[in-house]
Amino acid sequence: DLANDEFHLPNRHRPDSQGLCFLGKVKFDDFLHAYLGTNPGPIIDASNDDAVIGQHSGLWYHTVGQRKGLGKALYPKITSQGPWYV
């Protein structure tokens, strides 16, 4: 792999990250909350007559295709009925 063998990049031994590198130790959700706040809304199941299955804190807290981290926004009995994705 180029990062290890050819270029010897200083971050070559770091684990992969889904975060934003310029944030440093700040949690992504904390960053979004500080700059964008919240705008709660319903989470709907489009395959089940648009049934409301949870409550999100703002659309910017999620990305299209996301599967991890949705459980905290879903109603407790719904979480196990997944998998769920945005």
GROMACS .gro file of N, CA and C in nm:
model
  258
    1ASP      N    1   0.084  -0.118   0.000
    1ASP     CA    2   0.000   0.000   0.000
    1ASP      C    3   0.088   0.124   0.000
    2LEU      N    4   0.047   0.224  -0.072
    2LEU     CA    5   0.130   0.342  -0.095
    2LEU      C    6   0.164   0.419   0.033
    3ALA      N    7   0.068   0.433   0.124
    3ALA     CA    8   0.091   0.509   0.248
    3ALA      C    9   0.204   0.448   0.330
    4ASN      N   10   0.212   0.317   0.332
    4ASN     CA   11   0.314   0.246   0.411
    4ASN      C   12   0.446   0.232   0.336
    5ASP      N   13   0.441   0.171   0.220
    5ASP     CA   14   0.562   0.127   0.152
    5ASP      C   15   0.635   0.237   0.076
    6GLU      N   16   0.561   0.315   0.001
    6GLU     CA   17   0.628   0.410  -0.086
    6GLU      C   18   0.645   0.549  -0.025
    7PHE      N   19   0.540   0.600   0.038
    7PHE     CA   20   0.544   0.738   0.084
    7PHE      C   21   0.575   0.753   0.233
    8HIS      N   22   0.562   0.649   0.310
    8HIS     CA   23   0.592   0.652   0.454
    8HIS      C   24   0.522   0.769   0.524
    9LEU      N   25   0.393   0.782   0.499
    9LEU     CA   26   0.316   0.892   0.557
    9LEU      C   27   0.312   0.880   0.709
   10PRO      N   28   0.315   0.993   0.779
   10PRO     CA   29   0.319   0.988   0.926
   10PRO      C   30   0.192   0.930   0.989
   11ASN      N   31   0.082   0.932   0.918
   11ASN     CA   32  -0.044   0.879   0.972
   11ASN      C   33  -0.072   0.736   0.924
   12ARG      N   34   0.026   0.670   0.869
   12ARG     CA   35   0.003   0.538   0.808
   12ARG      C   36  -0.040   0.430   0.906
   13HIS      N   37  -0.013   0.448   1.035
   13HIS     CA   38  -0.051   0.347   1.134
   13HIS      C   39  -0.179   0.384   1.209
   14ARG      N   40  -0.238   0.495   1.176
   14ARG     CA   41  -0.362   0.538   1.241
   14ARG      C   42  -0.480   0.455   1.190
   15PRO      N   43  -0.575   0.426   1.278
   15PRO     CA   44  -0.695   0.356   1.231
   15PRO      C   45  -0.779   0.449   1.144
   16ASP      N   46  -0.858   0.390   1.056
   16ASP     CA   47  -0.948   0.470   0.972
   16ASP      C   48  -1.043   0.549   1.058
   17SER      N   49  -1.085   0.663   1.007
   17SER     CA   50  -1.175   0.750   1.081
   17SER      C   51  -1.285   0.800   0.989
   18GLN      N   52  -1.404   0.813   1.044
   18GLN     CA   53  -1.515   0.871   0.970
   18GLN      C   54  -1.537   1.016   1.013
   19GLY      N   55  -1.455   1.065   1.104
   19GLY     CA   56  -1.469   1.200   1.156
   19GLY      C   57  -1.404   1.303   1.065
   20LEU      N   58  -1.407   1.426   1.107
   20LEU     CA   59  -1.344   1.534   1.034
   20LEU      C   60  -1.212   1.567   1.102
   21CYS      N   61  -1.103   1.552   1.032
   21CYS     CA   62  -0.971   1.564   1.093
   21CYS      C   63  -0.947   1.701   1.154
   22PHE      N   64  -1.004   1.807   1.100
   22PHE     CA   65  -0.977   1.940   1.154
   22PHE      C   66  -1.047   1.967   1.286
   23LEU      N   67  -1.133   1.876   1.331
   23LEU     CA   68  -1.202   1.896   1.458
   23LEU      C   69  -1.116   1.859   1.578
   24GLY      N   70  -1.015   1.781   1.556
   24GLY     CA   71  -0.932   1.737   1.668
   24GLY      C   72  -1.010   1.641   1.756
   25LYS      N   73  -1.011   1.667   1.886
   25LYS     CA   74  -1.075   1.578   1.983
   25LYS      C   75  -1.224   1.607   2.003
   26VAL      N   76  -1.278   1.704   1.929
   26VAL     CA   77  -1.420   1.740   1.944
   26VAL      C   78  -1.506   1.633   1.878
   27LYS      N   79  -1.610   1.590   1.947
   27LYS     CA   80  -1.703   1.493   1.891
   27LYS      C   81  -1.784   1.559   1.780
   28PHE      N   82  -1.808   1.482   1.674
   28PHE     CA   83  -1.878   1.533   1.556
   28PHE      C   84  -2.015   1.591   1.592
   29ASP      N   85  -2.094   1.519   1.672
   29ASP     CA   86  -2.226   1.568   1.710
   29ASP      C   87  -2.218   1.697   1.791
   30ASP      N   88  -2.116   1.710   1.876
   30ASP     CA   89  -2.097   1.833   1.953
   30ASP      C   90  -2.065   1.951   1.861
   31PHE      N   91  -1.982   1.926   1.761
   31PHE     CA   92  -1.948   2.029   1.663
   31PHE      C   93  -2.073   2.077   1.589
   32LEU      N   94  -2.152   1.982   1.539
   32LEU     CA   95  -2.275   2.018   1.467
   32LEU      C   96  -2.371   2.095   1.556
   33HIS      N   97  -2.384   2.050   1.680
   33HIS     CA   98  -2.476   2.117   1.773
   33HIS      C   99  -2.433   2.261   1.798
   34ALA      N  100  -2.303   2.283   1.813
   34ALA     CA  101  -2.252   2.418   1.841
   34ALA      C  102  -2.275   2.513   1.725
   35TYR      N  103  -2.264   2.464   1.602
   35TYR     CA  104  -2.274   2.551   1.485
   35TYR      C  105  -2.410   2.550   1.417
   36LEU      N  106  -2.483   2.440   1.429
   36LEU     CA  107  -2.612   2.429   1.360
   36LEU      C  108  -2.730   2.413   1.454
   37GLY      N  109  -2.705   2.375   1.579
   37GLY     CA  110  -2.814   2.355   1.673
   37GLY      C  111  -2.893   2.230   1.641
   38THR      N  112  -3.018   2.231   1.678
   38THR     CA  113  -3.106   2.117   1.651
   38THR      C  114  -3.230   2.164   1.578
   39ASN      N  115  -3.291   2.072   1.509
   39ASN     CA  116  -3.416   2.096   1.440
   39ASN      C  117  -3.489   1.962   1.435
   40PRO      N  118  -3.548   1.921   1.548
   40PRO     CA  119  -3.607   1.787   1.558
   40PRO      C  120  -3.718   1.763   1.456
   41GLY      N  121  -3.730   1.636   1.421
   41GLY     CA  122  -3.834   1.595   1.328
   41GLY      C  123  -3.855   1.446   1.337
   42PRO      N  124  -3.961   1.396   1.276
   42PRO     CA  125  -3.991   1.253   1.282
   42PRO      C  126  -3.902   1.171   1.190
   43ILE      N  127  -3.875   1.049   1.231
   43ILE     CA  128  -3.812   0.950   1.143
   43ILE      C  129  -3.926   0.861   1.096
   44ILE      N  130  -3.941   0.850   0.965
   44ILE     CA  131  -4.052   0.771   0.912
   44ILE      C  132  -4.001   0.647   0.839
   45ASP      N  133  -4.082   0.545   0.840
   45ASP     CA  134  -4.054   0.421   0.769
   45ASP      C  135  -4.130   0.428   0.638
   46ALA      N  136  -4.060   0.461   0.531
   46ALA     CA  137  -4.124   0.479   0.400
   46ALA      C  138  -4.184   0.350   0.346
   47SER      N  139  -4.139   0.235   0.395
   47SER     CA  140  -4.192   0.108   0.346
   47SER      C  141  -4.312   0.059   0.428
   48ASN      N  142  -4.353   0.136   0.528
   48ASN     CA  143  -4.462   0.096   0.615
   48ASN      C  144  -4.561   0.212   0.632
   49ASP      N  145  -4.619   0.255   0.522
   49ASP     CA  146  -4.720   0.362   0.524
   49ASP      C  147  -4.673   0.487   0.599
   50ASP      N  148  -4.544   0.518   0.586
   50ASP     CA  149  -4.486   0.637   0.650
   50ASP      C  150  -4.508   0.640   0.801
   51ALA      N  151  -4.501   0.524   0.865
   51ALA     CA  152  -4.515   0.516   1.010
   51ALA      C  153  -4.400   0.589   1.078
   52VAL      N  154  -4.429   0.664   1.183
   52VAL     CA  155  -4.326   0.733   1.260
   52VAL      C  156  -4.259   0.632   1.352
   53ILE      N  157  -4.126   0.617   1.337
   53ILE     CA  158  -4.053   0.516   1.414
   53ILE      C  159  -3.947   0.577   1.506
   54GLY      N  160  -3.938   0.708   1.507
   54GLY     CA  161  -3.840   0.773   1.593
   54GLY      C  162  -3.841   0.923   1.576
   55GLN      N  163  -3.744   0.988   1.639
   55GLN     CA  164  -3.733   1.133   1.637
   55GLN      C  165  -3.585   1.168   1.620
   56HIS      N  166  -3.552   1.245   1.514
   56HIS     CA  167  -3.414   1.288   1.494
   56HIS      C  168  -3.394   1.428   1.550
   57SER      N  169  -3.268   1.465   1.572
   57SER     CA  170  -3.235   1.597   1.626
   57SER      C  171  -3.208   1.700   1.519
   58GLY      N  172  -3.199   1.657   1.395
   58GLY     CA  173  -3.173   1.745   1.281
   58GLY      C  174  -3.120   1.662   1.166
   59LEU      N  175  -3.159   1.694   1.047
   59LEU     CA  176  -3.118   1.614   0.931
   59LEU      C  177  -2.967   1.613   0.914
   60TRP      N  178  -2.898   1.720   0.955
   60TRP     CA  179  -2.753   1.729   0.937
   60TRP      C  180  -2.676   1.633   1.026
   61TYR      N  181  -2.742   1.565   1.117
   61TYR     CA  182  -2.675   1.465   1.201
   61TYR      C  183  -2.665   1.329   1.131
   62HIS      N  184  -2.719   1.317   1.011
   62HIS     CA  185  -2.722   1.189   0.940
   62HIS      C  186  -2.679   1.208   0.796
   63THR      N  187  -2.631   1.100   0.734
   63THR     CA  188  -2.592   1.103   0.594
   63THR      C  189  -2.666   0.993   0.519
   64VAL      N  190  -2.687   1.014   0.390
   64VAL     CA  191  -2.754   0.915   0.307
   64VAL      C  192  -2.673   0.786   0.310
   65GLY      N  193  -2.739   0.677   0.335
   65GLY     CA  194  -2.674   0.547   0.342
   65GLY      C  195  -2.626   0.508   0.481
   66GLN      N  196  -2.636   0.598   0.577
   66GLN     CA  197  -2.590   0.571   0.713
   66GLN      C  198  -2.668   0.456   0.775
   67ARG      N  199  -2.596   0.367   0.845
   67ARG     CA  200  -2.662   0.257   0.916
   67ARG      C  201  -2.624   0.256   1.063
   68LYS      N  202  -2.507   0.304   1.096
   68LYS     CA  203  -2.462   0.303   1.236
   68LYS      C  204  -2.511   0.429   1.306
   69GLY      N  205  -2.540   0.414   1.435
   69GLY     CA  206  -2.576   0.530   1.515
   69GLY      C  207  -2.721   0.574   1.506
   70LEU      N  208  -2.803   0.498   1.437
   70LEU     CA  209  -2.944   0.536   1.424
   70LEU      C  210  -3.028   0.490   1.543
   71GLY      N  211  -2.982   0.389   1.614
   71GLY     CA  212  -3.060   0.332   1.724
   71GLY      C  213  -3.099   0.433   1.830
   72LYS      N  214  -3.012   0.528   1.857
   72LYS     CA  215  -3.042   0.626   1.962
   72LYS      C  216  -3.158   0.718   1.923
   73ALA      N  217  -3.189   0.727   1.796
   73ALA     CA  218  -3.299   0.813   1.751
   73ALA      C  219  -3.429   0.737   1.729
   74LEU      N  220  -3.423   0.604   1.730
   74LEU     CA  221  -3.543   0.523   1.706
   74LEU      C  222  -3.613   0.489   1.837
   75TYR      N  223  -3.742   0.465   1.827
   75TYR     CA  224  -3.816   0.421   1.944
   75TYR      C  225  -3.766   0.283   1.985
   76PRO      N  226  -3.760   0.252   2.115
   76PRO     CA  227  -3.697   0.129   2.164
   76PRO      C  228  -3.744   0.000   2.097
   77LYS      N  229  -3.871  -0.019   2.076
   77LYS     CA  230  -3.921  -0.145   2.019
   77LYS      C  231  -3.893  -0.154   1.869
   78ILE      N  232  -3.859  -0.044   1.807
   78ILE     CA  233  -3.834  -0.041   1.663
   78ILE      C  234  -3.691  -0.083   1.630
   79THR      N  235  -3.596  -0.050   1.717
   79THR     CA  236  -3.454  -0.073   1.690
   79THR      C  237  -3.427  -0.216   1.645
   80SER      N  238  -3.484  -0.313   1.712
   80SER     CA  239  -3.458  -0.455   1.681
   80SER      C  240  -3.527  -0.502   1.553
   81GLN      N  241  -3.613  -0.421   1.495
   81GLN     CA  242  -3.684  -0.461   1.374
   81GLN      C  243  -3.607  -0.426   1.247
   82GLY      N  244  -3.488  -0.365   1.262
   82GLY     CA  245  -3.406  -0.321   1.149
   82GLY      C  246  -3.355  -0.439   1.068
   83PRO      N  247  -3.258  -0.419   0.983
   83PRO     CA  248  -3.169  -0.304   0.984
   83PRO      C  249  -3.234  -0.179   0.928
   84TRP      N  250  -3.189  -0.066   0.981
   84TRP     CA  251  -3.239   0.064   0.938
   84TRP      C  252  -3.125   0.142   0.873
   85TYR      N  253  -3.159   0.225   0.778
   85TYR     CA  254  -3.060   0.312   0.716
   85TYR      C  255  -3.128   0.437   0.664
   86VAL      N  256  -3.047   0.541   0.647
   86VAL     CA  257  -3.097   0.670   0.600
   86VAL      C  258  -3.112   0.664   0.449
   0.00000   0.00000   0.00000
